[in-house]
CSV table of C-alpha atoms in Angstrom, one decimal:
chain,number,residue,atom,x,y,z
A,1,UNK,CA,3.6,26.4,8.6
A,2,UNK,CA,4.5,22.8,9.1
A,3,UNK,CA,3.2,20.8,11.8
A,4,UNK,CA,0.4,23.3,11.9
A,5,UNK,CA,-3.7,22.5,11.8
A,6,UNK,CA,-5.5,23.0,8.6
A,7,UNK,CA,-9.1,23.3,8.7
A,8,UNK,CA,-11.6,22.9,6.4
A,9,UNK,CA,-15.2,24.8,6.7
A,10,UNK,CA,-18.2,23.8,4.7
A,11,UNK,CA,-22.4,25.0,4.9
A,12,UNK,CA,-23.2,23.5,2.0
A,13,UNK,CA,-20.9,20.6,1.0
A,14,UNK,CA,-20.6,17.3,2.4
A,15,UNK,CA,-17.6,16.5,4.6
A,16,UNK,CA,-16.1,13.8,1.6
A,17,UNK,CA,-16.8,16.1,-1.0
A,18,UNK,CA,-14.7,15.1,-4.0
A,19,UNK,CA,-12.8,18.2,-3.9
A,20,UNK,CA,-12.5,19.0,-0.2
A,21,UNK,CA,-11.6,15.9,0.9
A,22,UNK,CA,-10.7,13.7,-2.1
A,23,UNK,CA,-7.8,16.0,-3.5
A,24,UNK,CA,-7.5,19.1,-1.1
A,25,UNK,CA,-7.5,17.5,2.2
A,26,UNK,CA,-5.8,14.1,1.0
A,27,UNK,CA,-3.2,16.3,-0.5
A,28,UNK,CA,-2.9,18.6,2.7
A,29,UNK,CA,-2.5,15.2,5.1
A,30,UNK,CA,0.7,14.3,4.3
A,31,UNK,CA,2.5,17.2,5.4
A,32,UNK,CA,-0.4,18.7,7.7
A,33,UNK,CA,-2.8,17.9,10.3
A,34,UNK,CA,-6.0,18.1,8.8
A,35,UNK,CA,-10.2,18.2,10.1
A,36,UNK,CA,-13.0,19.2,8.0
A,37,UNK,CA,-16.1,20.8,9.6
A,38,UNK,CA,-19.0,20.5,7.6
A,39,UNK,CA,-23.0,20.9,8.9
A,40,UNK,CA,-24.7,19.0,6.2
A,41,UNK,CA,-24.9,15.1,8.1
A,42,UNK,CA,-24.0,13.8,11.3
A,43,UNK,CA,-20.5,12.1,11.8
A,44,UNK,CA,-17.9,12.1,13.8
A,45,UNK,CA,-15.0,10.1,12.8
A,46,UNK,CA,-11.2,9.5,11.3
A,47,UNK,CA,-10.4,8.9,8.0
A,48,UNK,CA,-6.3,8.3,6.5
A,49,UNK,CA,-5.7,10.7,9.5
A,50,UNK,CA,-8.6,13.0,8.3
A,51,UNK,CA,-10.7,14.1,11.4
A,52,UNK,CA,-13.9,14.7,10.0
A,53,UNK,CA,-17.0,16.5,12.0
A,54,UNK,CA,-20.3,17.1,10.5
A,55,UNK,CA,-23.5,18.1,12.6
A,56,UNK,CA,-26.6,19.0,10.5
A,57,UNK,CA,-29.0,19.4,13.5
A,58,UNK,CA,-28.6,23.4,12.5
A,59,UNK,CA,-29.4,23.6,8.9
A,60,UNK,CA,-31.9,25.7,9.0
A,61,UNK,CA,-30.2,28.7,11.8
A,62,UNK,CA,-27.6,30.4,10.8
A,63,UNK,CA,-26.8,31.7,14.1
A,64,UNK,CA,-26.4,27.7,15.9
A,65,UNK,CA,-24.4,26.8,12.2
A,66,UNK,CA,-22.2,29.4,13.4
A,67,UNK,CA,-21.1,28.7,17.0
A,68,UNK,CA,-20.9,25.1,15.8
A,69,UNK,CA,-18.4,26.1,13.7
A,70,UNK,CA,-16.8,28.3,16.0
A,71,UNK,CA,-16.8,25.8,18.7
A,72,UNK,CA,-15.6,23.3,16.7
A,73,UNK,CA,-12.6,25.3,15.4
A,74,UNK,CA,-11.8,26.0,19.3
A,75,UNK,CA,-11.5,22.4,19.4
A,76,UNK,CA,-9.1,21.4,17.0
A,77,UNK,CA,-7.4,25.4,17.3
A,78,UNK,CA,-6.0,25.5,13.9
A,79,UNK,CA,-3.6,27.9,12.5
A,80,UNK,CA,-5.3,27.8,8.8
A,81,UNK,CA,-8.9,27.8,7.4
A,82,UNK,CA,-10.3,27.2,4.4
A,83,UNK,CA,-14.0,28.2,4.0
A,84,UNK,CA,-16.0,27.2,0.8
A,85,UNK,CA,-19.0,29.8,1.6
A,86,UNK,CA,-19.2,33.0,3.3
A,87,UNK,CA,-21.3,31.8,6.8
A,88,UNK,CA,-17.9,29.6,7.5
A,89,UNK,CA,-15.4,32.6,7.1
A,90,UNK,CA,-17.9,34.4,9.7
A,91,UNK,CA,-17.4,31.9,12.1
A,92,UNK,CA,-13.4,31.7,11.4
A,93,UNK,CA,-13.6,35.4,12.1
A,94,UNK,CA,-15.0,34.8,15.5
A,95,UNK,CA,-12.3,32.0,16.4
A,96,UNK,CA,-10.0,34.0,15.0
A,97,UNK,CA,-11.2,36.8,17.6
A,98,UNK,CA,-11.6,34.2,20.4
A,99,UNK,CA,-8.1,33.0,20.4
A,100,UNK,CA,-5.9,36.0,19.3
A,101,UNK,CA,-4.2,34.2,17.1
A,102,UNK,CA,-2.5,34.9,13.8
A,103,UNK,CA,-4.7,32.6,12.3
A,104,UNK,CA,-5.0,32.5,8.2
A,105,UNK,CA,-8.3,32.1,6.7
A,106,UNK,CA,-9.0,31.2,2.8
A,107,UNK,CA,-12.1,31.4,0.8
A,108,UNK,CA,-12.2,28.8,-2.0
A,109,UNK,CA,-13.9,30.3,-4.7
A,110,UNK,CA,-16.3,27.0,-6.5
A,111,UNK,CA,-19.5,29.0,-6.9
A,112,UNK,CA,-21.0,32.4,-7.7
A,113,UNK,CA,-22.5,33.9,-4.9
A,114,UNK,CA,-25.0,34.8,-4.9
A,115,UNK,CA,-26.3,32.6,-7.6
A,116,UNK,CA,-29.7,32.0,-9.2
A,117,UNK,CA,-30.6,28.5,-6.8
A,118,UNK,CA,-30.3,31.3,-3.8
A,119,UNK,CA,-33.2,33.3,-5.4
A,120,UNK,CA,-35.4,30.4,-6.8
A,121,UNK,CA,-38.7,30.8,-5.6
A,122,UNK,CA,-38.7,33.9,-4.4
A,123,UNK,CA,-41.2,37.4,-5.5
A,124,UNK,CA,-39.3,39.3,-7.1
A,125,UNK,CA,-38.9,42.4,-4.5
A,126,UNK,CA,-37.9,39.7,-1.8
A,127,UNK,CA,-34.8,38.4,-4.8
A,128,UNK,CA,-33.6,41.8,-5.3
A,129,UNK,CA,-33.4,42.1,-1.1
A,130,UNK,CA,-31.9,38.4,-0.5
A,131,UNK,CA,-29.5,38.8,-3.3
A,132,UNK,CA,-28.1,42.8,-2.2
A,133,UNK,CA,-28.0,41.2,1.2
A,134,UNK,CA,-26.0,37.9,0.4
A,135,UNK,CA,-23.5,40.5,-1.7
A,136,UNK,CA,-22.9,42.1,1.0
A,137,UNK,CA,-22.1,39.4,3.4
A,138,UNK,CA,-19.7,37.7,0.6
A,139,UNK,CA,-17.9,41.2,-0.1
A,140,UNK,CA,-17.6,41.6,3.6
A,141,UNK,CA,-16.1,38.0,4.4
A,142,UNK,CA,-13.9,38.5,1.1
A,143,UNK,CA,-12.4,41.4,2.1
A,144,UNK,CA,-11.8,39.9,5.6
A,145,UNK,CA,-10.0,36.5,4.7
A,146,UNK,CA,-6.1,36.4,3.8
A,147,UNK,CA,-6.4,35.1,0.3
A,148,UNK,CA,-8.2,32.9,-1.9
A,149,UNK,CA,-8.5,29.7,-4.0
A,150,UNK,CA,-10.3,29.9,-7.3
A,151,UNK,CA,-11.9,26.7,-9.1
A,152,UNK,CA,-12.3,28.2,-12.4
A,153,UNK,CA,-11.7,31.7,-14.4
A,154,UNK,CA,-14.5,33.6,-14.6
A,155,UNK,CA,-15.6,33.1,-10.7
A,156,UNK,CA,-12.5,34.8,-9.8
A,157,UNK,CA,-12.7,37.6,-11.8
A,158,UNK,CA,-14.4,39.9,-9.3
A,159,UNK,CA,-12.8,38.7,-6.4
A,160,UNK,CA,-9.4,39.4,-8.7
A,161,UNK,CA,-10.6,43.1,-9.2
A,162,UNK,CA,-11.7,44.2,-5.9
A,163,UNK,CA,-9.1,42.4,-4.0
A,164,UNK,CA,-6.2,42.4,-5.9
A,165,UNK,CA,-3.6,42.7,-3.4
A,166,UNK,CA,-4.6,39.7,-1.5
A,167,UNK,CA,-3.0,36.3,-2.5
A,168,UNK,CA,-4.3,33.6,-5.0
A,169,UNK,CA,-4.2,30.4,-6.7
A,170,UNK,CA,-6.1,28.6,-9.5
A,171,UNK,CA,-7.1,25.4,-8.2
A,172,UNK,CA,-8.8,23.9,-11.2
A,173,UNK,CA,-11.2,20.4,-10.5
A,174,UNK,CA,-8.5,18.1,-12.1
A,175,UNK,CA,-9.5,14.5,-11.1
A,176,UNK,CA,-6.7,12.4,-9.7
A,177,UNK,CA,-6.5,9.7,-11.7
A,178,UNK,CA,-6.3,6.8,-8.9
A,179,UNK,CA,-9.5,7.1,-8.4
A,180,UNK,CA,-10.4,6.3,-12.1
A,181,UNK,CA,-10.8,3.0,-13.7
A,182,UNK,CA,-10.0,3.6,-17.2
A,183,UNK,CA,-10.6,0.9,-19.4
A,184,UNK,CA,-10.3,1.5,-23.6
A,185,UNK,CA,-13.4,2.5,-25.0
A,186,UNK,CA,-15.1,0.7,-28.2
A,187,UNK,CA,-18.8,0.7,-29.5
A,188,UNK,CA,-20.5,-2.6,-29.6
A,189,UNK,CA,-22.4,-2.8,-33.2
A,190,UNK,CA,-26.0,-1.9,-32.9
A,191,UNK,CA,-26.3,-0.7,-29.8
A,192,UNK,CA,-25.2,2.4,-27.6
A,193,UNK,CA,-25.3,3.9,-24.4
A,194,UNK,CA,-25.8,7.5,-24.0
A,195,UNK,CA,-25.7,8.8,-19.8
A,196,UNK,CA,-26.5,11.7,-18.0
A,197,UNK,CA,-24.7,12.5,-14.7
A,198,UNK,CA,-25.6,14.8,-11.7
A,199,UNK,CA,-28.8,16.6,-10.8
A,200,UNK,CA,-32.1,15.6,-12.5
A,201,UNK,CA,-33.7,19.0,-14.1
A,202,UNK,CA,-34.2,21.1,-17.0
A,203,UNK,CA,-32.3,23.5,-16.3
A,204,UNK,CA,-29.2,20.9,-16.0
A,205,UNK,CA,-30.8,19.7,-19.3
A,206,UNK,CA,-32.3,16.1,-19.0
A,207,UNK,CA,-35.5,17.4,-21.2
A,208,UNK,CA,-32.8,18.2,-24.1
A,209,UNK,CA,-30.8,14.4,-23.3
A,210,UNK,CA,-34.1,12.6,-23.8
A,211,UNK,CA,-34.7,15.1,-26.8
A,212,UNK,CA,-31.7,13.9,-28.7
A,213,UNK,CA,-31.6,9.9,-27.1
A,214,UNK,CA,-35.9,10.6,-28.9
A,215,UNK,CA,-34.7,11.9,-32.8
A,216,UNK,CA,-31.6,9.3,-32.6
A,217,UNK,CA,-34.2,6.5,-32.2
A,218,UNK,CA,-36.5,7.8,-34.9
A,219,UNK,CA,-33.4,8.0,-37.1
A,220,UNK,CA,-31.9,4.4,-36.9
A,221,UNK,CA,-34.9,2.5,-35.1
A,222,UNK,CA,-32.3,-0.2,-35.6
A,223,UNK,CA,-30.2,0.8,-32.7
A,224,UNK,CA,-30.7,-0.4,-29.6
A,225,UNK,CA,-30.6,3.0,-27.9
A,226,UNK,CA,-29.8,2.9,-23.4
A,227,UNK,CA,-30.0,5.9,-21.7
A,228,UNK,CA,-27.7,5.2,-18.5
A,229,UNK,CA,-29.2,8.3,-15.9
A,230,UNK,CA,-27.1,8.7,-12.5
A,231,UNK,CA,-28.8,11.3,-10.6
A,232,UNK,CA,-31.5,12.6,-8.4
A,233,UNK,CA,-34.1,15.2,-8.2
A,234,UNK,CA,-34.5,18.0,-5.5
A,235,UNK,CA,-38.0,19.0,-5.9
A,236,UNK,CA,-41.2,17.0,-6.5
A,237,UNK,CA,-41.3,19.2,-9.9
A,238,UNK,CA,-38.7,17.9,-11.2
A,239,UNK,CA,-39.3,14.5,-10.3
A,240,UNK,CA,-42.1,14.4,-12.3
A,241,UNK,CA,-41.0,16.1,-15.3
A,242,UNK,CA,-38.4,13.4,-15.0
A,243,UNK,CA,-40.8,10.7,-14.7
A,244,UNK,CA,-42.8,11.4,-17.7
A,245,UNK,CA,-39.6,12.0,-19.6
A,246,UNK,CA,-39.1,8.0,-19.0
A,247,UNK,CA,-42.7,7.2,-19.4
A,248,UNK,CA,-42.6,9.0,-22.8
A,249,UNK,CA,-39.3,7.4,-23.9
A,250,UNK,CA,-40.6,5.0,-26.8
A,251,UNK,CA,-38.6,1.3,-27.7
A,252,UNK,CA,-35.4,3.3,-25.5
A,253,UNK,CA,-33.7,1.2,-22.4
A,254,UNK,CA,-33.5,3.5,-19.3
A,255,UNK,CA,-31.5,2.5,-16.2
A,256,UNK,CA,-31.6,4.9,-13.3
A,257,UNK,CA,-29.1,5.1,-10.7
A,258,UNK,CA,-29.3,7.3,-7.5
A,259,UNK,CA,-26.4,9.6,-6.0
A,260,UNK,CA,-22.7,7.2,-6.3
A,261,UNK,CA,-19.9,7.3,-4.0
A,262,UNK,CA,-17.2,9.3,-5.7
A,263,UNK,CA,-14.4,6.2,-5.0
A,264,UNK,CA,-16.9,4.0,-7.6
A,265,UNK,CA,-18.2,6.3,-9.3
A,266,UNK,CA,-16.1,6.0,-12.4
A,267,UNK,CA,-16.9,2.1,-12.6
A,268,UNK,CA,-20.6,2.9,-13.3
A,269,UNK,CA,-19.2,4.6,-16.7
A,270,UNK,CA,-17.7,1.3,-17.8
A,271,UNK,CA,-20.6,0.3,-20.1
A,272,UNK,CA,-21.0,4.4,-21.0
A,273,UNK,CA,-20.3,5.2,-24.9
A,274,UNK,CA,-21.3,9.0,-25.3
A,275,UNK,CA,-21.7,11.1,-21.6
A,276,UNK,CA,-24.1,14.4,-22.0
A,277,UNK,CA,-24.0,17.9,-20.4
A,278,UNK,CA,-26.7,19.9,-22.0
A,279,UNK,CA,-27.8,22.7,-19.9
A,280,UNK,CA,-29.0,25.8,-20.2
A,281,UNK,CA,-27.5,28.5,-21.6
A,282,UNK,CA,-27.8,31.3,-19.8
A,283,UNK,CA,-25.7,33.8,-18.2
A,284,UNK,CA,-24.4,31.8,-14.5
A,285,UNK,CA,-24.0,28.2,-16.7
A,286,UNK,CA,-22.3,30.1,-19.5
A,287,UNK,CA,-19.7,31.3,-17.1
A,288,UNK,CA,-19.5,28.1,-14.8
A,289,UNK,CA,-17.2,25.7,-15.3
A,290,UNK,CA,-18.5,21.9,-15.6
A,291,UNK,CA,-16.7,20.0,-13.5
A,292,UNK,CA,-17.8,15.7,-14.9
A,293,UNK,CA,-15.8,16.8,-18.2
A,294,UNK,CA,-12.3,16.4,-16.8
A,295,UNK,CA,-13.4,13.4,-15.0
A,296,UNK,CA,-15.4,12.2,-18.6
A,297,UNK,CA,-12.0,12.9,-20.6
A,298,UNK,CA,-10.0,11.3,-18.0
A,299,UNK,CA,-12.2,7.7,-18.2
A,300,UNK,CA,-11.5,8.1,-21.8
A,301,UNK,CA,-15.4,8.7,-23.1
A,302,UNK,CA,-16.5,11.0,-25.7
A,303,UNK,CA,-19.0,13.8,-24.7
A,304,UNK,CA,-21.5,15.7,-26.1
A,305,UNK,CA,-21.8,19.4,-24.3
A,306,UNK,CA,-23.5,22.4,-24.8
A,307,UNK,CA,-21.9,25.1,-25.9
A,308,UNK,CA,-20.5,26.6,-22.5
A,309,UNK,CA,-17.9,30.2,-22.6
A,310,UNK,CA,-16.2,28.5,-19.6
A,311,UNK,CA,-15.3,25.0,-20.9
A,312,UNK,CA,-14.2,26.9,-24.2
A,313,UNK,CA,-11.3,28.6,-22.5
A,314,UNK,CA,-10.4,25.7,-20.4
A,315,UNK,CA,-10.3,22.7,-22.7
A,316,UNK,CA,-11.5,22.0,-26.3
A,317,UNK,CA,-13.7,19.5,-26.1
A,318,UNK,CA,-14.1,18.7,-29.6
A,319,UNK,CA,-10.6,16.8,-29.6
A,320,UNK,CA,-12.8,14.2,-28.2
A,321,UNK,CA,-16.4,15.0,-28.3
A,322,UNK,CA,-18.9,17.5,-29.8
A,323,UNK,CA,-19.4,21.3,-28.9
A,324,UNK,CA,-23.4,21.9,-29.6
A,325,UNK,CA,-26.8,24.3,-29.4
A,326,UNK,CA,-28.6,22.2,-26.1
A,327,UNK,CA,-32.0,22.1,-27.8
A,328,UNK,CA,-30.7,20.8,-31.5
A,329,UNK,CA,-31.8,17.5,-31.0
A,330,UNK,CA,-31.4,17.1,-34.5
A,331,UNK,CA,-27.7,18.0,-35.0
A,332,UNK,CA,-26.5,16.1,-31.9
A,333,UNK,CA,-28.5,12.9,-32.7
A,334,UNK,CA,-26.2,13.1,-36.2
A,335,UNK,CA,-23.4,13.4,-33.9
A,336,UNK,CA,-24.0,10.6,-32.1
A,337,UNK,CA,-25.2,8.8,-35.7
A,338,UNK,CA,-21.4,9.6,-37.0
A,339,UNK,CA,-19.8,7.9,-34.0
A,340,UNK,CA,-21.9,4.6,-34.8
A,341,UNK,CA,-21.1,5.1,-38.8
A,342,UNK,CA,-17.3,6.2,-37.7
A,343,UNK,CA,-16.5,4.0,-35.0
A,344,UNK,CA,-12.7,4.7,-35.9
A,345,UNK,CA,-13.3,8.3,-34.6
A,346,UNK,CA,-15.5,7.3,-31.5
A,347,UNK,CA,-11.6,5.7,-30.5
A,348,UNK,CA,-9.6,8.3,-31.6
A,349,UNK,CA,-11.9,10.5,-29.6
A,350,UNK,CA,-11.9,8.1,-26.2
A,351,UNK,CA,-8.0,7.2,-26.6
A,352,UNK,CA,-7.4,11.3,-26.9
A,353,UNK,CA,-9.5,12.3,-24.1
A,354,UNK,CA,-7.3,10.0,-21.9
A,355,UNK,CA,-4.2,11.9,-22.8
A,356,UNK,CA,-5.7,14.9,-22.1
A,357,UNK,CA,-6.3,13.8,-18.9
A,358,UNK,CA,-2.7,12.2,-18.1
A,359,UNK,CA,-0.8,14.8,-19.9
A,360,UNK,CA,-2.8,18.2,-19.1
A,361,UNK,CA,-5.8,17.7,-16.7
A,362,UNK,CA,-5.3,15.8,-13.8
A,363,UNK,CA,-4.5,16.4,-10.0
A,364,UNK,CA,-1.0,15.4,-10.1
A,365,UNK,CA,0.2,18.5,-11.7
A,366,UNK,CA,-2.2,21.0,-9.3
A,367,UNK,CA,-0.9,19.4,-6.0
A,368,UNK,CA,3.0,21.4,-6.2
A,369,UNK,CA,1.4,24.8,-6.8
A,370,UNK,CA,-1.9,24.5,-3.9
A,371,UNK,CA,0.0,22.8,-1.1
A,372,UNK,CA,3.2,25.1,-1.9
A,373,UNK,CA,0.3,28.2,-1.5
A,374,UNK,CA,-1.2,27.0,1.5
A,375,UNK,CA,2.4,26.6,3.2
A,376,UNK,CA,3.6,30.2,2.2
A,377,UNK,CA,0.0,32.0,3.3
């Protein structure tokens, strides 16, 4: 397939996603030509040789999303897609239809779908209706594309078991480590920083962040405690939850920063001592692999997670961190309490989270194996 057109198709992803065009498309460039097609902003431009197209005037009808996709493939007439959602794969089928051509289509596995956030807020006879209806669409496109890519274990498992037959590859979310700035962890006497990363909510677990950052305070009032939050809210709810949160947050040092590019994102952990992931456990988290931990591990921080089935099998976080119950603020605010008493292990813990990261997790080693896939589809 050399000298051949990759595309990249996305509904719900921005067109500089971290792993569309960060690692996959970056990776795809130098032996491809490569355009991602995404309808979530408005650009039109060229990036290292990446075309990039994004129209979001559509967001709301499927049908429009659709041709815009279709059009927009019959523009660039590649010989390769690779759709992150079902609605894309529809409109690959349709260029694929259009132009009679052998054209390969992908579906790269990062989500469950359906998934709880497509049912939120909906009665409950209307959930039952949207989610049969969304199975159906994503066992139709499935059994329609060539292959697939899979982000994690567990998400492929169906796909695995009712198409079998059809090609694969694990495609884990390994950070490439150019685009970290690693710098040698140590805690500064009497102070920490504890952050929080990603979307502001319960359910993603701020209330149980505060929780613990609360009972470590009330433990050693001595320590100047910083929570360091970079995040946003999506609904008005859980702004304010958030707010009061803050507003409730006695003698504690909050700093809030919004959504960061992903090329600097990394820099904003510098001052970090102890990152947090303590969601929910329920079914969909419990089988979803957090993505920040490789990226965590690979800036050389110690973390603090819940308990999660699908970081278990994938890496073992307490070679440089603390496996944990989300709502024991008591037990992780000791946690964090024996990093300040220990802080030999707080450096064991950062200096063997980066070799983790250069020795097992990391993009480097994925690259052979996806671009070698996409080349032999």
């Amino acid at each position: 397939m050399e000298n051949c057109t990759v595309a990249f198709l996305t509904s719900t992803h921005s067109p500089f996603d971290d792993r569309i065009f960060y690692h996959q498309a970056k990776s795809l460039a130098k032996t491809f030509k490569v355009v991602i097609i995404s309808s979530t902003e408005n650009i039109k431009t060229t990036i290292d040789g990446i075309a990039v197209v994004s129209d979001q005037n559509h967001a709301s009808d499927k049908k429009k999303k659709i041709e815009f996709f279709k059009q927009s493939l019959l523009q660039f007439n590649p010989e390769l897609i690779i759709c992150s959602e079902p609605l894309p794969i529809v409109a690959a089928l349709k260029y694929k239809k259009a132009t009679h051509k052998k054209v390969k289509i992908i579906y790269d596995v990062t989500e469950w779908y359906p998934s709880k956030k497509n049912l939120e807020g909906l009665p409950l006879l209307k959930q039952i209706f949207t989610f049969l209806k969304l199975l159906f669409v994503n066992l139709y496109t499935s059994y329609r594309c060539d292959g697939f890519i899979f982000g994690e274990h567990y998400k492929s498992l169906p796909y695995r078991f009712l198409f079998g037959y059809k090609k694969w590859e694990m495609v884990s979310y390994y950070p490439d480590l150019k685009y970290i700035n690693y710098q040698e962890s140590k805690l500064n006497p009497g102070k920490i920083c504890l952050c929080y990363t990603g979307k502001i909510s319960v359910e993603k677990g701020i209330r149980n962040f505060f929780a613990a950052a609360t009972a470590l305070k009330r433990k050693r009032p001595e320590i100047a405690v910083k929570l360091k939050i970079i995040g946003w809210c999506l609904t008005e709810t859980e702004k304010s939850t958030f707010d009061k949160l803050c507003w409730d947050a006695e003698n504690i040092e909050i700093e809030i920063l919004g959504k960061q590019d992903f090329e600097t994102f990394s820099d904003q952990l510098n001052d970090v001592d102890i990152l947090f992931d303590l969601r929910k456990l329920d079914f969909e988290n419990n089988h979803c692999l957090a993505i920040k931990v490789f990226y965590y591990a690979a800036c050389g921080k110690p973390v603090v997670y819940s308990r999660l089935k699908a970081i278990k099998r994938e890496i073992d976080v307490n070679k440089f961190g603390y496996f944990v119950d989300p709502k024991d603020s008591e037990m992780i605010s000791d946690h964090i309490i024996n990093y300040i008493e220990h802080p030999d292990l707080y450096q064991q813990h950062s200096r063997v989270a980066r070799k983790l990261a250069e020795e097992k997790y990391n993009w480097g080693i994925i690259v052979p194996r996806f671009v070698d896939f996409v080349s032999k589809l």
